[in-house]
Amino acid sequence: MGGGRGCLIAFEGADGVGKTTQVSRLADWLQQKGRSAKVVREPGGTPVGEAIRHVLLRPEHVMAPLTETLLFVAARHEVVERVLRPALAQGSVVLADRFTLSTVAYQHFGAGVPREQVEALNQWATGGLTPDLTILLLAEQARRLNQDRMEQRADSFHDRVREGYLTLSREHWEHTGPEGRCRLVVLAREGDADHVAAAVLDAVRPLLDGEGGRRA
Ligand code: TYD
């Protein structure tokens, strides 16, 4: 598994579900296999994106849901143009710790911004760049430890986000169907991180071994 075509793998799920651990485990595995792996987190991943992250996550920054949405997608556009597209063009495997589904789950299902607005902004920000694979981690209860502005929201907000991710997982399954190209893999966070990591590898291997890399 030396060079190969670039591909984009997004990790999604509610706060505290263990995405970041899985992203770094997969990055280590890829590096051991000699594949160049690039990890980005959202919001962030660029100097402007990190500045936007600061604005978004400071607890004292009160803002309207649409303002929040626009800031998340602005940070996304920056990372897509400056980091993701160049890395993919060089044949890297890019691991995104959150991507477009986060905005649907948090700003639409959680904060009530109309879905068509969120989808249109996502499309605008990414220029149509979609992940080759999205790994959605689901958990009954997730721990929220950081207490940033998003994490401080009411339990009811986080319940809506979790339910939103469940809805998205069902929609994607209906869209792709059992025979269709599976772009979304849903993993229940059962057992320890080792079990989840093994399931992540099972989902990722066909993409890296086969013809799953992106065409452009
Ligand atoms: P972060 O500390 O990265 O959380 P996590 O480790 O759970 O990913 O903070 C990012 C927060 O921003 C998190 O609560 C999810 C939220 N978020 C949105 O609300 N919309 C988005 O589009 C993105 C990318 C993140």
XYZ file of C-alpha atoms and ligand atoms in Angstrom:
241
model
C 0.000 0.000 0.000
C 2.588 2.546 -1.134
C 1.236 5.480 -3.136
C -2.326 5.216 -4.359
C -5.029 7.703 -5.054
C -6.124 10.113 -2.440
C -9.270 9.535 -0.503
C -11.273 11.387 2.097
C -12.600 9.586 5.157
C -14.826 11.573 7.518
C -15.558 10.658 11.127
C -18.855 11.800 12.585
C -20.837 11.485 15.765
C -22.016 13.283 18.880
C -19.635 14.923 21.343
C -17.538 12.534 23.389
C -18.282 9.482 21.263
C -14.599 8.689 20.732
C -14.038 9.987 17.187
C -10.734 11.645 17.875
C -9.227 8.470 19.362
C -10.320 6.494 16.316
C -8.991 9.112 13.901
C -5.539 9.033 15.465
C -5.487 5.229 15.633
C -6.341 4.996 11.938
C -3.721 7.642 11.093
C -1.083 5.586 12.953
C -2.150 2.427 11.135
C -1.972 4.166 7.747
C 1.470 5.521 8.495
C 2.684 2.059 9.481
C 1.406 0.839 6.126
C 3.411 3.532 4.361
C 0.389 5.581 3.292
C 0.618 9.312 3.683
C -2.186 10.340 6.051
C -3.360 13.828 6.846
C -5.650 14.557 9.796
C -7.825 17.651 9.986
C -10.319 18.662 12.620
C -13.342 20.881 12.180
C -13.790 23.602 12.947
C -10.087 24.271 12.494
C -7.254 22.850 10.449
C -6.062 26.193 9.074
C -4.997 29.422 10.844
C -8.260 31.149 9.878
C -10.230 28.021 10.764
C -8.635 27.894 14.212
C -9.511 31.571 14.729
C -13.109 30.817 13.730
C -13.055 27.832 16.119
C -12.124 30.195 18.917
C -15.058 32.498 18.076
C -17.455 29.538 17.880
C -16.461 27.691 21.032
C -15.932 30.469 23.586
C -18.812 30.078 26.087
C -19.449 33.834 26.290
C -20.034 34.227 22.527
C -23.807 34.343 22.138
C -24.890 34.188 18.492
C -27.846 33.387 16.249
C -28.069 29.853 14.826
C -27.496 31.097 11.278
C -24.395 33.070 12.324
C -23.060 29.911 13.895
C -23.806 27.924 10.736
C -22.079 30.471 8.511
C -18.971 30.382 10.695
C -18.784 26.578 10.653
C -19.090 26.477 6.869
C -16.590 29.320 6.442
C -14.028 27.293 8.393
C -14.940 24.281 6.219
C -14.384 26.153 2.961
C -10.963 27.231 4.162
C -9.862 23.695 5.061
C -11.296 22.229 1.847
C -9.465 24.686 -0.375
C -6.188 24.965 1.489
C -5.702 21.515 2.928
C -8.082 18.825 1.638
C -7.925 19.398 -2.100
C -4.105 19.750 -2.218
C -3.627 16.661 -0.004
C -6.035 14.577 -2.100
C -4.302 15.711 -5.289
C -1.020 14.417 -3.831
C -2.547 10.999 -3.135
C -2.895 11.357 0.636
C -5.554 9.698 2.705
C -7.268 12.552 4.510
C -9.020 11.845 7.807
C -11.522 14.526 8.744
C -12.565 14.686 12.399
C -16.069 15.996 11.498
C -17.296 17.236 8.125
C -20.590 18.234 6.490
C -22.855 15.865 8.447
C -21.900 17.663 11.670
C -23.541 20.838 10.417
C -26.715 18.952 9.495
C -26.783 17.181 12.874
C -25.933 20.194 15.077
C -27.240 23.253 13.233
C -30.295 21.680 11.583
C -31.420 18.914 13.951
C -29.960 20.565 17.047
C -30.411 24.302 16.481
C -33.316 24.323 14.005
C -31.731 25.976 10.960
C -33.750 24.802 7.918
C -32.196 21.731 6.384
C -32.158 23.098 2.827
C -30.156 26.112 4.039
C -27.619 23.904 5.767
C -27.322 21.581 2.776
C -26.920 24.523 0.380
C -24.222 26.102 2.540
C -22.408 22.771 2.808
C -22.505 22.411 -0.957
C -21.235 25.941 -1.395
C -18.437 25.529 1.134
C -17.166 22.216 -0.210
C -17.705 22.903 -3.904
C -19.264 19.436 -4.030
C -16.337 17.583 -2.435
C -17.842 14.585 -0.640
C -16.111 11.965 1.492
C -15.328 8.582 -0.073
C -16.414 7.112 3.226
C -18.071 8.502 6.330
C -17.755 6.607 9.589
C -20.523 7.513 11.973
C -19.999 6.500 15.582
C -23.180 6.176 17.577
C -23.466 5.801 21.333
C -26.361 5.691 23.748
C -24.743 8.212 26.033
C -21.668 10.243 25.275
C -19.584 12.114 27.795
C -19.186 15.839 27.375
C -16.056 16.965 29.137
C -14.733 20.140 27.550
C -17.552 22.474 28.445
C -17.020 24.686 25.407
C -19.951 26.731 24.063
C -21.426 23.787 22.123
C -20.944 21.279 24.933
C -22.576 23.559 27.480
C -25.880 23.435 25.618
C -28.879 21.779 27.256
C -29.202 18.011 27.291
C -32.251 18.410 25.025
C -30.009 19.996 22.339
C -27.586 17.076 22.502
C -30.477 14.600 22.436
C -31.701 16.209 19.198
C -28.189 15.981 17.735
C -27.959 12.278 18.622
C -31.413 11.627 17.174
C -30.381 13.617 14.092
C -27.389 11.379 13.520
C -29.687 8.345 13.817
C -32.022 9.825 11.214
C -29.080 10.530 8.915
C -27.830 6.971 9.259
C -31.259 5.641 8.233
C -31.539 8.062 5.300
C -28.151 7.119 3.939
C -28.943 3.459 4.207
C -32.134 4.012 2.217
C -30.263 6.061 -0.373
C -27.471 3.597 -0.972
C -29.398 0.400 -0.298
C -27.776 -2.925 0.443
C -26.224 -3.176 -3.036
C -25.308 0.445 -3.556
C -21.876 1.880 -2.957
C -21.700 2.260 0.767
C -20.538 5.723 1.621
C -21.717 5.733 5.213
C -20.747 3.104 7.715
C -22.476 3.245 11.058
C -20.712 1.771 14.054
C -22.305 1.443 17.444
C -19.753 2.221 20.087
C -19.945 -1.123 21.783
C -17.113 -2.522 23.796
C -13.750 -0.865 24.035
C -11.812 1.317 21.630
C -9.982 -1.762 20.256
C -13.233 -3.282 19.014
C -14.269 -0.054 17.367
C -10.818 0.359 15.798
C -11.052 -3.141 14.299
C -14.458 -2.313 12.824
C -13.064 0.953 11.427
C -10.265 -0.982 9.693
C -12.793 -3.417 8.211
C -14.664 -0.453 6.743
C -11.564 1.325 5.455
C -9.556 -1.569 3.947
C -11.746 -2.130 0.853
C -11.500 1.558 0.048
C -7.704 1.519 0.184
C -7.174 -1.869 -1.472
C -9.716 -1.603 -4.231
C -10.908 0.930 -6.711
C -12.509 3.117 -4.117
C -10.172 6.100 -4.418
C -11.500 9.279 -5.874
C -11.453 9.892 -9.573
C -10.653 13.595 -9.565
P -14.706 19.686 19.399
O -13.998 19.997 20.679
O -13.879 19.448 18.195
O -15.719 18.511 19.666
P -15.634 16.982 19.363
O -14.366 16.512 20.013
O -16.882 16.400 19.954
O -15.607 16.859 17.863
O -15.731 20.869 19.159
C -16.453 20.988 18.023
C -17.882 21.310 18.420
O -18.516 21.978 17.335
C -18.683 20.054 18.699
O -19.563 20.304 19.792
C -19.514 19.880 17.451
C -19.692 21.293 16.962
N -19.875 21.426 15.505
C -21.067 21.949 15.027
O -21.962 22.297 15.810
N -21.225 22.096 13.664
C -20.258 21.752 12.773
O -20.435 21.902 11.539
C -19.015 21.226 13.290
C -17.899 20.858 12.359
C -18.870 21.078 14.662
